[in-house]
PDB file of C-alpha atoms in Angstrom:
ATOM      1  CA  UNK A   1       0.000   0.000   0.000  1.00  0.00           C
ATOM      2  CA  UNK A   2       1.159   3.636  -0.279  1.00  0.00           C
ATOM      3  CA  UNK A   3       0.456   6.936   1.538  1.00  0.00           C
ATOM      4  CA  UNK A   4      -0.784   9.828   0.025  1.00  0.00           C
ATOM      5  CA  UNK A   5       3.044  10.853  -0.410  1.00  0.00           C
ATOM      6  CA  UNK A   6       3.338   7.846  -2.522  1.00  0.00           C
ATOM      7  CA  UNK A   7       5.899   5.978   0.248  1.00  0.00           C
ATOM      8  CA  UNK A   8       5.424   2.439   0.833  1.00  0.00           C
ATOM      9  CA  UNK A   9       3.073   1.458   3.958  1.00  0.00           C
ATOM     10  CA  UNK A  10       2.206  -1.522   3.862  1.00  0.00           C
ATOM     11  CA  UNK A  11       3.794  -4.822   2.467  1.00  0.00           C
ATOM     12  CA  UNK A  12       3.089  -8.429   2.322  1.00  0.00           C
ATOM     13  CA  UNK A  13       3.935 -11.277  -0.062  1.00  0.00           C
ATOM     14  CA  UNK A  14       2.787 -14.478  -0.244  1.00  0.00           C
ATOM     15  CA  UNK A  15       1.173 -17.138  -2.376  1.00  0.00           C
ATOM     16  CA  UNK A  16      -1.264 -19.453  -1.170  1.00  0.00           C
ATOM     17  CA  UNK A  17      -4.790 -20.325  -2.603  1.00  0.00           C
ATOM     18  CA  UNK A  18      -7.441 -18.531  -3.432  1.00  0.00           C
ATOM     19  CA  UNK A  19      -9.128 -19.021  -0.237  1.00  0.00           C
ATOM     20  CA  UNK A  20      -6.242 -17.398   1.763  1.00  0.00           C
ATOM     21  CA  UNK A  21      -5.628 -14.970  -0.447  1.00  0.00           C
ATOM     22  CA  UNK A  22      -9.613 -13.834  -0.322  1.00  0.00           C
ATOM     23  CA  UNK A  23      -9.408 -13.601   2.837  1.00  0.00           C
ATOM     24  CA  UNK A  24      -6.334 -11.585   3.300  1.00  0.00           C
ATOM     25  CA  UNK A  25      -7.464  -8.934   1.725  1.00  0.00           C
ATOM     26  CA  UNK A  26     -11.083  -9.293   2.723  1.00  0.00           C
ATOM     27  CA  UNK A  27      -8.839  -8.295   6.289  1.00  0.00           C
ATOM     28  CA  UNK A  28      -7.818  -5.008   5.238  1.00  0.00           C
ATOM     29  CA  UNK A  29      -9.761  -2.118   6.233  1.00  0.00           C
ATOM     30  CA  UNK A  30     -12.425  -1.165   4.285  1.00  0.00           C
ATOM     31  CA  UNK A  31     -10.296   2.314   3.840  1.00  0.00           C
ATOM     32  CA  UNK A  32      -7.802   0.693   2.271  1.00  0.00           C
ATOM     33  CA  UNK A  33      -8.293   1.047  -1.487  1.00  0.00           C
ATOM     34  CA  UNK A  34      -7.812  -2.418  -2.780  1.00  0.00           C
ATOM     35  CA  UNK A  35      -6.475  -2.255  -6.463  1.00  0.00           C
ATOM     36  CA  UNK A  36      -6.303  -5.463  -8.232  1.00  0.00           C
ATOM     37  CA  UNK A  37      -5.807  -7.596 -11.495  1.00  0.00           C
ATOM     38  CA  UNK A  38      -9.016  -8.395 -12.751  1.00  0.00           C
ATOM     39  CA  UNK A  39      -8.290  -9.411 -16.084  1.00  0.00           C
ATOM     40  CA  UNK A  40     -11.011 -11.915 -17.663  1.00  0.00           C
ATOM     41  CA  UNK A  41      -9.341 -15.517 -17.597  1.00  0.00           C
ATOM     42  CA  UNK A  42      -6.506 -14.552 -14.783  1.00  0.00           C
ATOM     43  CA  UNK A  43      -6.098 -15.892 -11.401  1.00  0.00           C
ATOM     44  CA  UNK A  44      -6.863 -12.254 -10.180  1.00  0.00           C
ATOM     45  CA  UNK A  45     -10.176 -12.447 -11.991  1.00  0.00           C
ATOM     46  CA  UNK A  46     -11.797 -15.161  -9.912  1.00  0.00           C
ATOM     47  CA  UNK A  47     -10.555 -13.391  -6.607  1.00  0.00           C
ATOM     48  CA  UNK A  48     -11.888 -10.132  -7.697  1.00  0.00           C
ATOM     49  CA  UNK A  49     -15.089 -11.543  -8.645  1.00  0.00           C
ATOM     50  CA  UNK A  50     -15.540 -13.535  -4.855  1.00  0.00           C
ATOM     51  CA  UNK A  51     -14.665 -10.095  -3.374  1.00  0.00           C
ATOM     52  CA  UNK A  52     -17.385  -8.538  -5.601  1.00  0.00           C
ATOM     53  CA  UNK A  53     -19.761 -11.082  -5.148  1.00  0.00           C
ATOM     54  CA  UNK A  54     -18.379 -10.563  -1.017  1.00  0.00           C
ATOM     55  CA  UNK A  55     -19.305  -6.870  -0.739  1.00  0.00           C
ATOM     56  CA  UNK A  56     -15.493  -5.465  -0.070  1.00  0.00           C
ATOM     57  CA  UNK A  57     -15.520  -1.915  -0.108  1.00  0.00           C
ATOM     58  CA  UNK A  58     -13.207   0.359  -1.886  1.00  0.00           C
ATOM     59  CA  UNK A  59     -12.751  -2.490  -4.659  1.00  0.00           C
ATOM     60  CA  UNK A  60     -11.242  -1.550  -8.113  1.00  0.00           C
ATOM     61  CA  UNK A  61      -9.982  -4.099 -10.795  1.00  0.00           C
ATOM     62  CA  UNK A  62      -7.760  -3.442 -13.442  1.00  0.00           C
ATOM     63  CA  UNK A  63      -7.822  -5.745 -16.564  1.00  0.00           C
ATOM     64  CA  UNK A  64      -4.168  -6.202 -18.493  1.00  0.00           C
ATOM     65  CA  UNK A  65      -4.310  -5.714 -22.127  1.00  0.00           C
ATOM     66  CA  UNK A  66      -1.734  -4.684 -24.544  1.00  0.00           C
ATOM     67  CA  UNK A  67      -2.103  -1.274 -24.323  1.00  0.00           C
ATOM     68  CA  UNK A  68      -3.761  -0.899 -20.737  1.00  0.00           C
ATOM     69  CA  UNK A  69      -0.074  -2.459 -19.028  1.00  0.00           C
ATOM     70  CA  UNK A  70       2.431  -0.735 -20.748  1.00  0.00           C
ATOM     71  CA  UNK A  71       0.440   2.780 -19.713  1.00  0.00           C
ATOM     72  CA  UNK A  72       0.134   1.416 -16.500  1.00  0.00           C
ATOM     73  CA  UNK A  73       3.710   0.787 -15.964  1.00  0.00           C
ATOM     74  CA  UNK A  74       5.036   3.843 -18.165  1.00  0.00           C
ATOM     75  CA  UNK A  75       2.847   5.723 -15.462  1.00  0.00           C
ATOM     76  CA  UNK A  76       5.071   4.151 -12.954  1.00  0.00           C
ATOM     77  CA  UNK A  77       8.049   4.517 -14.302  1.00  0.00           C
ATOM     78  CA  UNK A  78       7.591   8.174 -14.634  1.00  0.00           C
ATOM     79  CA  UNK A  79       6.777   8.931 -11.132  1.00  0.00           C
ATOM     80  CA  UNK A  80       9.896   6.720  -9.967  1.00  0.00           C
ATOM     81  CA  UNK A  81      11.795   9.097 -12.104  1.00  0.00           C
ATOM     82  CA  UNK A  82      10.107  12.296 -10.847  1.00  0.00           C
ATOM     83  CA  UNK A  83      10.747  10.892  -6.895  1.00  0.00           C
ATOM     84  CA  UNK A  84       6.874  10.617  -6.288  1.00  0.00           C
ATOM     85  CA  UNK A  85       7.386   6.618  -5.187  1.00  0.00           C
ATOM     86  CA  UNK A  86       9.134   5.531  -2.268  1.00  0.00           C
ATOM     87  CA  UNK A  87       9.450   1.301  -1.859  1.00  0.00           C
ATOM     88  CA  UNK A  88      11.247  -1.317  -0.639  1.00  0.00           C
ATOM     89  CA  UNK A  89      14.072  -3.401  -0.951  1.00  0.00           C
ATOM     90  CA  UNK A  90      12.002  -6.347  -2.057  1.00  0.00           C
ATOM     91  CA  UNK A  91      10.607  -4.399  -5.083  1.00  0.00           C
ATOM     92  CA  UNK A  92      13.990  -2.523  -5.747  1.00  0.00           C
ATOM     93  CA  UNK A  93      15.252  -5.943  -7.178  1.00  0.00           C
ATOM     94  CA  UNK A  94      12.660  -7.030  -8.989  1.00  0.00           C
ATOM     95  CA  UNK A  95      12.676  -3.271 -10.719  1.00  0.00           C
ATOM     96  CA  UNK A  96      16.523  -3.560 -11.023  1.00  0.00           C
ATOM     97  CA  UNK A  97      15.830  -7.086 -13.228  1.00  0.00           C
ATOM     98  CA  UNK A  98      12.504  -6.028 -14.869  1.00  0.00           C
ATOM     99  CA  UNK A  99      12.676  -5.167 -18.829  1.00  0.00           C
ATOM    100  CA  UNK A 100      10.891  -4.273 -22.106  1.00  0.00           C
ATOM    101  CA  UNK A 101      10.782  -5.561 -25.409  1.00  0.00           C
ATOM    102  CA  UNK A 102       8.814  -5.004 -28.811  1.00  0.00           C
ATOM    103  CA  UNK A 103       5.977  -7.362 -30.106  1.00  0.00           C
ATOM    104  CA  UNK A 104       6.254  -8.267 -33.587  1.00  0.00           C
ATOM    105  CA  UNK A 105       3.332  -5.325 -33.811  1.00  0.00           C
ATOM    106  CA  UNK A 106       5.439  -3.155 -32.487  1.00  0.00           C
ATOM    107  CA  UNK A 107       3.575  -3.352 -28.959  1.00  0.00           C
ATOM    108  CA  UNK A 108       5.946  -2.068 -25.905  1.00  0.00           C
ATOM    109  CA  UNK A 109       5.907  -5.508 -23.363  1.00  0.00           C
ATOM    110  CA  UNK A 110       6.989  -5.493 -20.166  1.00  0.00           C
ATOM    111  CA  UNK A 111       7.523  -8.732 -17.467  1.00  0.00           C
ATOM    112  CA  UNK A 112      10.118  -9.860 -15.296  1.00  0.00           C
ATOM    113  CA  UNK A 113      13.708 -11.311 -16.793  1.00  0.00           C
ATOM    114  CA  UNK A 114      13.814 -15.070 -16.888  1.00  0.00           C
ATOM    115  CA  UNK A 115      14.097 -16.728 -13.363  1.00  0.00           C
ATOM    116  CA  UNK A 116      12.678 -13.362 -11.900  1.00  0.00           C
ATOM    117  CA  UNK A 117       9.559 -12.319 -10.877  1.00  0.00           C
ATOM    118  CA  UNK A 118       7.491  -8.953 -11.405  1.00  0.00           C
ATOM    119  CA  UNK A 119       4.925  -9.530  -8.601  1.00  0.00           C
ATOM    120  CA  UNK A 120       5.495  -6.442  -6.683  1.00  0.00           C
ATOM    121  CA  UNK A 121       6.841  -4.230  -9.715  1.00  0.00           C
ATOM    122  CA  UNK A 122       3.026  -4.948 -10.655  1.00  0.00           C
ATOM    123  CA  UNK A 123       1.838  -4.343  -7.036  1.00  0.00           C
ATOM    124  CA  UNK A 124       3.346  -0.697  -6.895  1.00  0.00           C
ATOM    125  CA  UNK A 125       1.628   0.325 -10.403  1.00  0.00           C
ATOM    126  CA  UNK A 126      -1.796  -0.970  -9.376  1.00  0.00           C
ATOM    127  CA  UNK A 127      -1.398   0.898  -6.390  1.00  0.00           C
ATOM    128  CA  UNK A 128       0.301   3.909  -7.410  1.00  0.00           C
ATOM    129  CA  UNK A 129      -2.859   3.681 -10.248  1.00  0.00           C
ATOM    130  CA  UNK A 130      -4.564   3.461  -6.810  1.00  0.00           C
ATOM    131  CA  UNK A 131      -3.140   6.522  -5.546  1.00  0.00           C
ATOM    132  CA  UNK A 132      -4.124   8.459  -8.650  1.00  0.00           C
ATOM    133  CA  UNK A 133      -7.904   8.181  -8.315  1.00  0.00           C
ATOM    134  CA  UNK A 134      -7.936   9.247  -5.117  1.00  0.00           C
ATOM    135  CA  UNK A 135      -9.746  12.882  -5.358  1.00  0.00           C
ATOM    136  CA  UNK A 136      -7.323  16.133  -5.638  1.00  0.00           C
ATOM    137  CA  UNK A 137      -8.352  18.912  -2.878  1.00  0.00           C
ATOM    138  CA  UNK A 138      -9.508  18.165   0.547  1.00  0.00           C
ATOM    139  CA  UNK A 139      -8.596  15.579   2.831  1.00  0.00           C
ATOM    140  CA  UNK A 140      -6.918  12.654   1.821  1.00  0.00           C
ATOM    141  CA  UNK A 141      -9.676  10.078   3.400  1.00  0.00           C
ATOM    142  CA  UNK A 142     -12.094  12.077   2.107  1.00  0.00           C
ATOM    143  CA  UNK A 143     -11.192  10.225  -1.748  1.00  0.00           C
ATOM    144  CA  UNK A 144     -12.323   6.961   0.397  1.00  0.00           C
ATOM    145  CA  UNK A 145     -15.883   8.538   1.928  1.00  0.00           C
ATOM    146  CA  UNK A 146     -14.348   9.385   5.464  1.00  0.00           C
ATOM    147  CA  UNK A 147     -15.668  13.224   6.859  1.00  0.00           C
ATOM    148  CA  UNK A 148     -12.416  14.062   9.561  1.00  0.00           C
TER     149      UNK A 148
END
């Protein structure tokens, strides 16, 4: 998760079943903007669609396409570059080993280098996507439906 300053707050990996992971984040607090894959056919879809079906609040999925992920992680990049994200070790490595190529189409592609992974390079888009659609103006909380 990340603060309104765009450091990282809150971190946890694992991977365990569906069930687990359901109720992990059915767990967070219902402030807690939960931004997740939700393309149709992915693992992430079926969880999304349980939370859905579940009632968790402050629920937003994100479905990966060709053109939708490399915005998404051009987006990223950009506010690495600019100093607006702040993360941890964990996702410095997988950043330091993550890379780009062109589709035969000419399509920008981004993943993890063989033997790597890209879980939580993915992670910090979604939420710094997260972080974007949170209202200018105002309080903070406010963005989530909290009056302080």
């Amino acid at each position: 998760g990340l603060d309104e300053d765009g450091a990282m707050t809150y971190f946890e990996r694992f991977q365990r079943d569906n069930d687990y992971t359901i109720q992990r984040i059915k767990n967070l607090s219902s402030s807690v903007l939960k931004v997740m894959d939700s393309t149709h056919g992915s693992i992430g879809d079926g969880i999304y669609e349980s939370l859905q079906r579940e009632g968790v609040s402050n629920l937003s999925g994100f479905e990966f396409t060709a053109s939708s992920k490399p915005k998404l992680i051009t987006e990223m990049i950009l506010d690495i570059e600019k100093g607006n994200l702040k993360f941890n070790e964990t996702t410095a490595q997988e950043l330091s080993i993550f890379e780009y190529s062109y589709s035969s189409t000419g399509y920008v592609k981004y993943g993890n280098a063989p033997g790597g992974h890209d879980y939580t390079v993915i992670a910090l888009a979604l939420a710094n996507k997260g972080l974007k659609q949170v209202p200018t103006g105002g309080s903070f909380l406010a963005g989530f439906g909290f009056n302080y």
